[in-house]
Coordinates of C-alpha atoms and ligand atoms in Angstrom, one line a residue:
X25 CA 0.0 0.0 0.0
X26 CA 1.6 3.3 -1.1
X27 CA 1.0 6.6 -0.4
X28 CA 1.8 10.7 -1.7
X29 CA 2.6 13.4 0.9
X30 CA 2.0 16.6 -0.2
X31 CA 4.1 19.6 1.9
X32 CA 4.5 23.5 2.0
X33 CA 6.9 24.0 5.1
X34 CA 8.7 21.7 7.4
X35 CA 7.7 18.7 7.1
X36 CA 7.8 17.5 10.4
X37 CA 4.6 15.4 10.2
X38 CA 6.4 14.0 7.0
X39 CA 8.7 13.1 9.3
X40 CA 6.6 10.9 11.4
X41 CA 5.2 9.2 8.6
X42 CA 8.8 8.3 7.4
X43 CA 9.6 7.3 11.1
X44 CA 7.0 5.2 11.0
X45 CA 8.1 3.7 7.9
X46 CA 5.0 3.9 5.3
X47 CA 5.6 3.6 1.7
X48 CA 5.9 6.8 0.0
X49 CA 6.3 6.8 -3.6
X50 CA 6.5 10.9 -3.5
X51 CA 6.5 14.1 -1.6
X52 CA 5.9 17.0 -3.7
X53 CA 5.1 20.6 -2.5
X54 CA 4.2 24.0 -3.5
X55 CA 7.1 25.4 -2.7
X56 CA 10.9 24.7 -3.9
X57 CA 12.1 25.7 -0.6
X58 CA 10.2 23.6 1.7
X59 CA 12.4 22.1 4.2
X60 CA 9.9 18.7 3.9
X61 CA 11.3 18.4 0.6
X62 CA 15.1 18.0 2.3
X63 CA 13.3 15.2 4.9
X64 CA 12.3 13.6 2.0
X65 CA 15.6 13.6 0.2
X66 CA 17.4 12.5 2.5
X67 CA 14.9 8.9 3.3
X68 CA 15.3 8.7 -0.6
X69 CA 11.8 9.4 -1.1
X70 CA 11.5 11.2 -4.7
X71 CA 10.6 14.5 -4.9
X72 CA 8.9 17.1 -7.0
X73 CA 7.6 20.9 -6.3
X74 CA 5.5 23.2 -8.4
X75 CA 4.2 26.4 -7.5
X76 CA 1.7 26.0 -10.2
X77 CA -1.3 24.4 -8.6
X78 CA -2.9 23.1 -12.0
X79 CA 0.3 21.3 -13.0
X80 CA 0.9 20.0 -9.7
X81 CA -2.4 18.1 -9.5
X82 CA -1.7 17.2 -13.2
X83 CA 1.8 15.6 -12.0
X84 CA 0.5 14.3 -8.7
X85 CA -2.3 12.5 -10.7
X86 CA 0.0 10.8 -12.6
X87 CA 2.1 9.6 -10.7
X88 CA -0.1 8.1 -8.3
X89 CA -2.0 6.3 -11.2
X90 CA 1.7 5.0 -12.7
X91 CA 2.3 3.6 -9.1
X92 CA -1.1 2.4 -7.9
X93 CA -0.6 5.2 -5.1
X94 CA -3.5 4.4 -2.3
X95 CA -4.0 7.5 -0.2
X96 CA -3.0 11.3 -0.8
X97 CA -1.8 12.5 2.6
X98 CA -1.7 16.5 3.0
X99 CA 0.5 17.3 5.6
X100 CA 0.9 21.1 6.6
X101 CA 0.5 21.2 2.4
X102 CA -1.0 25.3 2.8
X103 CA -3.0 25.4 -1.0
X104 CA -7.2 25.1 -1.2
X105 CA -6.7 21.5 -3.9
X106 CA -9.1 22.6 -6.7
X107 CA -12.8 20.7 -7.0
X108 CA -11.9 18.5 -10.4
X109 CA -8.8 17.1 -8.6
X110 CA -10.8 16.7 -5.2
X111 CA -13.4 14.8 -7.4
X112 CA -10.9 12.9 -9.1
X113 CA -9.8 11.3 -5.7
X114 CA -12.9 11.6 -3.4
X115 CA -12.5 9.9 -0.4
X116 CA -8.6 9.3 -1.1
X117 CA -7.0 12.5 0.1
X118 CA -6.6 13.1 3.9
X119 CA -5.3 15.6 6.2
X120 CA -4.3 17.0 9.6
X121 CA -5.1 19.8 11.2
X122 CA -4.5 21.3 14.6
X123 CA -7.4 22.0 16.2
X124 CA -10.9 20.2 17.3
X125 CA -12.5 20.6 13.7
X126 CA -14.8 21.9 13.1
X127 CA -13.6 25.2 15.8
X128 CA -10.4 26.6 14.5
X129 CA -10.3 26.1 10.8
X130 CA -8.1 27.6 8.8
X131 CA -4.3 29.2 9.3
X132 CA -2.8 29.5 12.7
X133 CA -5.3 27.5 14.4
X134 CA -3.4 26.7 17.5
X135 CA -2.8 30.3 18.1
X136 CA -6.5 31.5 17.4
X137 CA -7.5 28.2 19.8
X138 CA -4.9 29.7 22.6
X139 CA -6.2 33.4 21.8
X140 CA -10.1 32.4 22.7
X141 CA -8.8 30.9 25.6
X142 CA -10.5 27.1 25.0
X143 CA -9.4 24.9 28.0
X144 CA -9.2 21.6 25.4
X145 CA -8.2 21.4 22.0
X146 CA -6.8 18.9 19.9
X147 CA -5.7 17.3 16.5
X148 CA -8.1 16.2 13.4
X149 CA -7.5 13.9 10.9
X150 CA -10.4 14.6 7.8
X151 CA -10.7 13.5 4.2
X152 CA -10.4 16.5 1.9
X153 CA -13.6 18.2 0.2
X154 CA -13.6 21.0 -1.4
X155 CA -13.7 23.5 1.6
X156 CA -10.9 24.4 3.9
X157 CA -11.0 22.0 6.6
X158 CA -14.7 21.0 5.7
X159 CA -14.1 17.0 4.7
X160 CA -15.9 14.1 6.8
X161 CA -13.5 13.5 10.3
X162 CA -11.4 10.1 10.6
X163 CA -10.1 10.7 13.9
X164 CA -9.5 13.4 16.6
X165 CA -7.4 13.8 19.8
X166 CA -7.9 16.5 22.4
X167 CA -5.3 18.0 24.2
X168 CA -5.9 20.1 27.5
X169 CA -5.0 23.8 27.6
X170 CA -2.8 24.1 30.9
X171 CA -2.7 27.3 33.0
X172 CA 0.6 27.5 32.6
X173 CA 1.1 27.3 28.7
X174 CA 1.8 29.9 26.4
X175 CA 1.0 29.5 22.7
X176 CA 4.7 27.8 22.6
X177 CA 3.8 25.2 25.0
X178 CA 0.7 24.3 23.2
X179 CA 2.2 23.9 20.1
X180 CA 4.8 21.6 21.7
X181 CA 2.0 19.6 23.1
X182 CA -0.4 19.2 19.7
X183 CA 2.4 18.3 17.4
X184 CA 3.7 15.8 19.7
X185 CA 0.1 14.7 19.4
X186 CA 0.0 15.0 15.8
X187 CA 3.3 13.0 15.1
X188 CA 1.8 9.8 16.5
X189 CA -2.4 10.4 15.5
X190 CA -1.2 10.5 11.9
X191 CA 0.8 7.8 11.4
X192 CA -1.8 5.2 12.9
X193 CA -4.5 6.6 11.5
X194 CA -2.4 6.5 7.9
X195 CA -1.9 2.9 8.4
X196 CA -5.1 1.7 9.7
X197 CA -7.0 3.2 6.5
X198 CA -4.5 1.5 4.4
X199 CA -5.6 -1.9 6.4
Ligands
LIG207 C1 0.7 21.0 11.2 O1 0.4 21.6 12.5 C2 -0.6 20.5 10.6 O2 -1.6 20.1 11.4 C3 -1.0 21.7 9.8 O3 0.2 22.3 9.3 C4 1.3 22.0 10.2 C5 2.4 21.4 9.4 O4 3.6 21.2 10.1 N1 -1.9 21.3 8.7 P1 4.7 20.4 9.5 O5 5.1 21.0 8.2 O6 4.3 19.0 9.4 O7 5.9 20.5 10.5

């Protein structure tokens, strides 16, 4: 069972899904510079980035028809995926975010979370539709909002979360 990661930035939840040692036939991005692309290099995981959304979906379509790819896994990948392509793989393309979906949508959702003062958040795993952070949940995890933490803290907390949620839930749709 194989599986696409799609990036913009770091790449650390790429990270855990290398860690945890799933198949990936590709990581491609949005962005030449994104440092998920070096992760990716580096586990000899081929890459590819376009800034062009159109001809990225093109590519990424491809490629995961050439090598019977199971599952496209966004990850921190910062683009709205447009409705042809999101029809094309309905119900194949899933991703994380960092809040208790559907509160927080959208950019800097730990920070807006931490702002409004919420005493539990969390992570979500969704399928992708064509909204932003709108697709049917898989799984979620809350995390508790300490006295003590600052929006550094927090962050800490939910990616730790996030590093181990997506990897097992990655692997038990692939079941
Ligand atoms: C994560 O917090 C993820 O939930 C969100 O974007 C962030 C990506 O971080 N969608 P990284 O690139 O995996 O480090």
């Amino acid at each position: 069972m194989a599986i696409v990661v799609l990036i913009s930035g770091s790449g650390t939840n790429l990270q855990s899904i290398i860690d945890a040692g799933l198949l990936i036939k590709f990581v491609m991005s949005d962005k030449h510079n994104a440092y998920g692309l070096e992760r990716a290099r580096k586990a000899k995981i081929p890459t590819l980035s376009q800034p062009k959304l159109g001809s990225l979906e093109n590519s990424i379509t491809k490629l995961c028809v050439a090598n019977k790819v199971n599952l496209i896994v966004l990850a921190g990948f910062m683009r709205l995926l447009n409705p042809e392509f999101i029809k094309r793989w309905k119900g194949k393309i899933v991703n994380i975010h960092p809040s208790l979906l559907p509160s927080f949508k959208g950019a800097h959702a730990i920070e807006k979370a931490f702002e409004y003062g919420v005493k539990v958040t969390g992570v979500t795993v969704h399928y992708v539709d064509e909204g932003m952070d709108t697709g049917s949940i898989i799984a979620q995890q809350a995390v508790k909002v300490a006295k003590r933490d600052t929006v550094e803290t927090l962050e800490e907390k939910i990616h730790k979360v996030e590093h181990k949620l997506y990897p097992k839930v990655i692997k038990d749709l692939l079941k």
